[in-house]
Coordinates of C-alpha atoms in Angstrom, one line a residue:
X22 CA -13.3 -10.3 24.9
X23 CA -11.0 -12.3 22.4
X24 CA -9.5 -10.8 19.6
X25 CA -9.9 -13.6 16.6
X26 CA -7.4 -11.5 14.0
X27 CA -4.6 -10.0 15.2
X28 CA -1.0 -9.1 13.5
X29 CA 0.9 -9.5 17.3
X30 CA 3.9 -11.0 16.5
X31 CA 6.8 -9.1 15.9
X32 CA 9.1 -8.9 13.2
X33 CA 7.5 -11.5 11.5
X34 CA 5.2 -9.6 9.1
X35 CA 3.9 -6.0 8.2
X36 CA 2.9 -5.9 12.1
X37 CA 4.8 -5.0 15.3
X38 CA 9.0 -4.4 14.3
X39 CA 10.2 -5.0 18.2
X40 CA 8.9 -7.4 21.3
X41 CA 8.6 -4.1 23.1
X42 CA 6.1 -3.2 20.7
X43 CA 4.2 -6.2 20.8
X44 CA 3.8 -5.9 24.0
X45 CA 2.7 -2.3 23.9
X46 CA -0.3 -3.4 21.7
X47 CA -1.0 -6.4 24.3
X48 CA -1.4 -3.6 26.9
X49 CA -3.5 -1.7 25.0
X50 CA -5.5 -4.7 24.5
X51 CA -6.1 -5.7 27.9
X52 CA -7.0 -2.2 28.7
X53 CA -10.0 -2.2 26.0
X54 CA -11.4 -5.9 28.0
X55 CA -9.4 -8.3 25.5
X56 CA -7.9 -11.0 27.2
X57 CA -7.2 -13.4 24.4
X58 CA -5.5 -12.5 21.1
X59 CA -5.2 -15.0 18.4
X60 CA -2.0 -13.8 16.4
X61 CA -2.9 -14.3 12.5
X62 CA 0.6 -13.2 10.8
X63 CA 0.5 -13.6 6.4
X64 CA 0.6 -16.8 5.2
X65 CA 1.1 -17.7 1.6
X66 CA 1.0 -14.6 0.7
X67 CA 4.0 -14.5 -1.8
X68 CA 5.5 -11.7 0.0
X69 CA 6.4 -12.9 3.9
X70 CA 8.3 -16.7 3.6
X71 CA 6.4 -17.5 7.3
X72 CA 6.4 -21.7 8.4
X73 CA 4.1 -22.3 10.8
X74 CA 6.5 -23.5 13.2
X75 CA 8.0 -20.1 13.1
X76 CA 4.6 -18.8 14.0
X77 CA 4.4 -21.1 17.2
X78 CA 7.4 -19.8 18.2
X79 CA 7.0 -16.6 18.3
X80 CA 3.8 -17.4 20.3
X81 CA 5.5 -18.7 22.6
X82 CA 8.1 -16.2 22.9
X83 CA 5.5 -13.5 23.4
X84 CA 3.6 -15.2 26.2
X85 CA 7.0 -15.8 27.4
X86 CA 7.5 -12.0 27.5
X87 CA 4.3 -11.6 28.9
X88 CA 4.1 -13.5 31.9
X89 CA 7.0 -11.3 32.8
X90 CA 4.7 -8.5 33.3
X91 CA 1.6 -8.3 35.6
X92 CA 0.2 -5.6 33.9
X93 CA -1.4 -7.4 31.3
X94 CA -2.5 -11.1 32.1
X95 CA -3.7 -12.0 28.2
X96 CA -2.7 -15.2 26.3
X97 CA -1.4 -15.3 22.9
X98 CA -2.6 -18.2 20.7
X99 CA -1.4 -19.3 16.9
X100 CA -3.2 -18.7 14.0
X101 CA -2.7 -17.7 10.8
X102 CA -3.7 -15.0 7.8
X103 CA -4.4 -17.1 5.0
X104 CA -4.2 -15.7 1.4
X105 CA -6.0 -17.9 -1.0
X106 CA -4.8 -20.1 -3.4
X107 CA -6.3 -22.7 -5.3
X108 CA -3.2 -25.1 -3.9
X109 CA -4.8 -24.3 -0.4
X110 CA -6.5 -28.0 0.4
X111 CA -2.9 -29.2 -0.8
X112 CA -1.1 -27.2 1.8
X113 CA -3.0 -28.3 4.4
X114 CA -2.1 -32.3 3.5
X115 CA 1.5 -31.0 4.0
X116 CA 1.3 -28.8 7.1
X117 CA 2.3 -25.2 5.5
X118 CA -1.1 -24.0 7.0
X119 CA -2.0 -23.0 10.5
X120 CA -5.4 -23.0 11.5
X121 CA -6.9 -21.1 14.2
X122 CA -5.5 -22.4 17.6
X123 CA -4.6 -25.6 15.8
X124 CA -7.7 -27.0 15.8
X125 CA -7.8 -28.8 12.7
X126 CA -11.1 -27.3 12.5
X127 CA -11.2 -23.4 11.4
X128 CA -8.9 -21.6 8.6
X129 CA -8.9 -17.5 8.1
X130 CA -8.8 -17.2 4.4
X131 CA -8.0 -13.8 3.2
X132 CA -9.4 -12.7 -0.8
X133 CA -7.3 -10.6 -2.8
X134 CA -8.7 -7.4 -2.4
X135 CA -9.4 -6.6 -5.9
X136 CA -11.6 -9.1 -6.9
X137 CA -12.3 -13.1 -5.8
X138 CA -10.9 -15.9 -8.0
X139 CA -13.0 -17.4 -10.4
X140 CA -14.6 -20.3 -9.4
X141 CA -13.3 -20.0 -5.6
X142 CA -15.9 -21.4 -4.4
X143 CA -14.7 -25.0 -5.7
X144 CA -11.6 -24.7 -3.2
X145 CA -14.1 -22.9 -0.5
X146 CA -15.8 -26.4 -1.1
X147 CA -12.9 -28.8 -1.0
X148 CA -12.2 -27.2 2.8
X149 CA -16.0 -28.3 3.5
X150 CA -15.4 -31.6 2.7
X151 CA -12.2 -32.1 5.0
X152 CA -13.8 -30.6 8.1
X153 CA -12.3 -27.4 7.7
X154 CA -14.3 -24.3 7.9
X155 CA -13.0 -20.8 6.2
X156 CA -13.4 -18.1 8.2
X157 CA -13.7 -15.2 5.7
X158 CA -11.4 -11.9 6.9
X159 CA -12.7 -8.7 6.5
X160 CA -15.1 -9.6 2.9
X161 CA -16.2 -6.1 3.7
X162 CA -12.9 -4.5 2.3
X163 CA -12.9 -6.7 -1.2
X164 CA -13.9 -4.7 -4.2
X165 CA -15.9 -7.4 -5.6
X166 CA -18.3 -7.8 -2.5
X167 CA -18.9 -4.3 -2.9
X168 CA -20.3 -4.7 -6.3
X169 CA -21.6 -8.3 -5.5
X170 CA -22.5 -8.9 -2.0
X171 CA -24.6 -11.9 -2.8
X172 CA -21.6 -14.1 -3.9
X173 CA -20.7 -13.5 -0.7
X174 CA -23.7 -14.8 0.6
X175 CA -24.0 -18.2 -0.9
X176 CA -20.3 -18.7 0.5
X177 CA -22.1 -17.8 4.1
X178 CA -25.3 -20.1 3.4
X179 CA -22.4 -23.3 2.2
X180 CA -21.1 -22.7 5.5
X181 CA -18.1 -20.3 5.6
X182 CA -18.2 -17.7 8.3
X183 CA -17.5 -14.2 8.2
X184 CA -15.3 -11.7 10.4
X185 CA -15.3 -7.9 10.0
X186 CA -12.7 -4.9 10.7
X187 CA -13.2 -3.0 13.9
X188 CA -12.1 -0.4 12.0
X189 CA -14.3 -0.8 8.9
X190 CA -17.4 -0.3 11.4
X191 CA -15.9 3.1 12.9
X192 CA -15.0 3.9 9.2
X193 CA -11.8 4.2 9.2
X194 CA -11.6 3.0 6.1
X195 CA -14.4 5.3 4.1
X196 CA -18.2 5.8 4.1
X197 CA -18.1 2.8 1.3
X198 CA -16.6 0.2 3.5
X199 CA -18.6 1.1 6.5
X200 CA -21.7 0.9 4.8
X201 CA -20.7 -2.8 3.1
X202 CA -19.7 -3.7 7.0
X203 CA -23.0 -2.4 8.2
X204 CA -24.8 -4.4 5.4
X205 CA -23.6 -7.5 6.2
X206 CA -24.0 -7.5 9.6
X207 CA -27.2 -6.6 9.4
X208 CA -28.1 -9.6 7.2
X209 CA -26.3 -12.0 9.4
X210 CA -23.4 -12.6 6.9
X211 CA -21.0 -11.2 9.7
X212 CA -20.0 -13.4 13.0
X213 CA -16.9 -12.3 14.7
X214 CA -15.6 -8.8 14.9
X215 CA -11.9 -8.8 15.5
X216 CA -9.1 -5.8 15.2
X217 CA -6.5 -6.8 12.2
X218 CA -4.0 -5.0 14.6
X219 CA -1.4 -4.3 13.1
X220 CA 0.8 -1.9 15.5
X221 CA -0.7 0.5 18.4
X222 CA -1.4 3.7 16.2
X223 CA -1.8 2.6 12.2
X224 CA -4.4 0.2 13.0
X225 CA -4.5 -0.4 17.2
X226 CA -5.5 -3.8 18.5
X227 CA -8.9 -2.7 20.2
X228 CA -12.6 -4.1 19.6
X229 CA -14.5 -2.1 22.0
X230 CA -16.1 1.0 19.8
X231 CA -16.6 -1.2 16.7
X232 CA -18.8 -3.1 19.5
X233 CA -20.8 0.0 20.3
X234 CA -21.8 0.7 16.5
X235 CA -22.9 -3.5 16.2
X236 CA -25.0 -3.3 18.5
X237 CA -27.1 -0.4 16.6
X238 CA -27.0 -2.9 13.9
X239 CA -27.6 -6.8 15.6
X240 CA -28.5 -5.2 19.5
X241 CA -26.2 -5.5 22.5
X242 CA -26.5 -9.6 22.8
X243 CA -25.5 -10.6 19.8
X244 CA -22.3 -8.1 19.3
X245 CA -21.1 -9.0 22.4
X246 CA -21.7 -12.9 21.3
X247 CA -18.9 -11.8 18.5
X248 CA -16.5 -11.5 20.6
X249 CA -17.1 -13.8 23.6
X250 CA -19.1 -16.4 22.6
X251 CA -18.7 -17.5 18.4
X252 CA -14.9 -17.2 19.3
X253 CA -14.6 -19.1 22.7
X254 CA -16.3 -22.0 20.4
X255 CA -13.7 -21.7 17.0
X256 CA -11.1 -22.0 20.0
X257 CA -12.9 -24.7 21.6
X258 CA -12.7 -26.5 18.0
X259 CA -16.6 -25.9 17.7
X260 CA -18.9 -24.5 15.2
X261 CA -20.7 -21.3 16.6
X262 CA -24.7 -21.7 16.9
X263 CA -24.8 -18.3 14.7
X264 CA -28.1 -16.9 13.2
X265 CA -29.1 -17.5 9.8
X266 CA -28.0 -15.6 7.1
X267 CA -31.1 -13.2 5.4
X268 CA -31.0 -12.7 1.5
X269 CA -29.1 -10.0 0.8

């Protein structure tokens, strides 16, 4: 499996403090079938001053670390957290943003939880234009998706894609947000499942029982395609031949 959203690094944001307990979550990943992690630490989020040179260094002082170690063969590649502005399209002119295994193809954009920016979906639309696809984290967890799941939609049918919590699908964080997760998932609005690790207890770097509740909701194929397939081809710098999305 590869684990599209995950807080690996250490020391570098609100994930892992050591490189002992990086590691720690990398073998707890390997032993739930991950074998790719893609580490997403904040960016732009006003609170963690992260470059994204900083970020490929620390990937490659992790895989460092790790190929030290036979016990868990997995391979760290950069990404990025992005929290949205409406300055994002200029970021990108001037490097200050990582996209997913620098592609130059795919960007995670992050909403503020509370609610999503007015008229958003001009900068969503600006990123369509230059090639680059969001990747929506967890909409499942915003307050205004809650209330408004169908301006989530139309972001899905302009061509953004969608990745869910492993945790919101176990419920980890409340009834409300499982149900939202469960939604969208069953309307095709969701297309990768990925951890948000953060650290091995708080929030543990592990896809495997969030699988097992997908598949009651899409069947066994295409869960499993949300974590092998749609993210082999974002890595591979192609779009993912998902399903259409169904009114919701």
């Amino acid at each position: 499996m590869i684990d599209l959203h995950c807080h690996i690094l250490p020391g570098i944001d609100d994930g892992p403090e050591t490189l002992n307990e990086a590691i720690q979550m990398c073998h707890l990943s390997y032993q739930d079938g991950i074998r790719v992690i893609v580490a997403t630490p904040h960016l732009l989020n006003g609170v963690y001053q992260i470059s994204p040179e900083t970020i490929l260094n620390r990937v490659q002082e992790l895989n460092t670390a790790l190929s030290s170690t036979s016990q868990s063969p997995i391979r760290i590649l950069p990404g990025a957290d992005v929290h949205f502005s409406k300055d994002l399209p200029k970021a990108l002119e001037e490097g200050r943003i990582l996209t997913v295994g620098q592609s130059g193809k795919f960007l995670f954009l992050e909403f503020p939880f509370q609610g999503i920016p007015y008229r958003a979906e001009e900068v969503l639309f600006q990123l369509l234009g230059k090639g680059i696809t969001p990747i929506i984290t967890h909409p499942e967890r915003s307050l205004e998706i809650l209330k408004n799941p169908k301006r989530y939609y139309e972001m899905v049918r302009m061509g953004c894609l969608g990745q869910v919590t492993a945790m919101s699908l176990t419920g980890e964080f409340g009834s409300g947000v499982k149900g939202v997760a469960e939604k969208l998932l069953k309307h095709r609005l969701i297309h990768f499942i990925a951890s948000d690790g953060h650290s091995i207890h708080r929030r543990p770097p592990i896809l495997s029982s969030a699988l097992r509740r997908a598949e009651k909701m899409v069947g066994r194929e295409e869960a499993y395609r949300m974590v092998t397939e749609y993210p082999q081809a974002i890595l591979e710098g192609k779009k993912p031949d998902v399903p259409d999305p169904l009114p919701i």
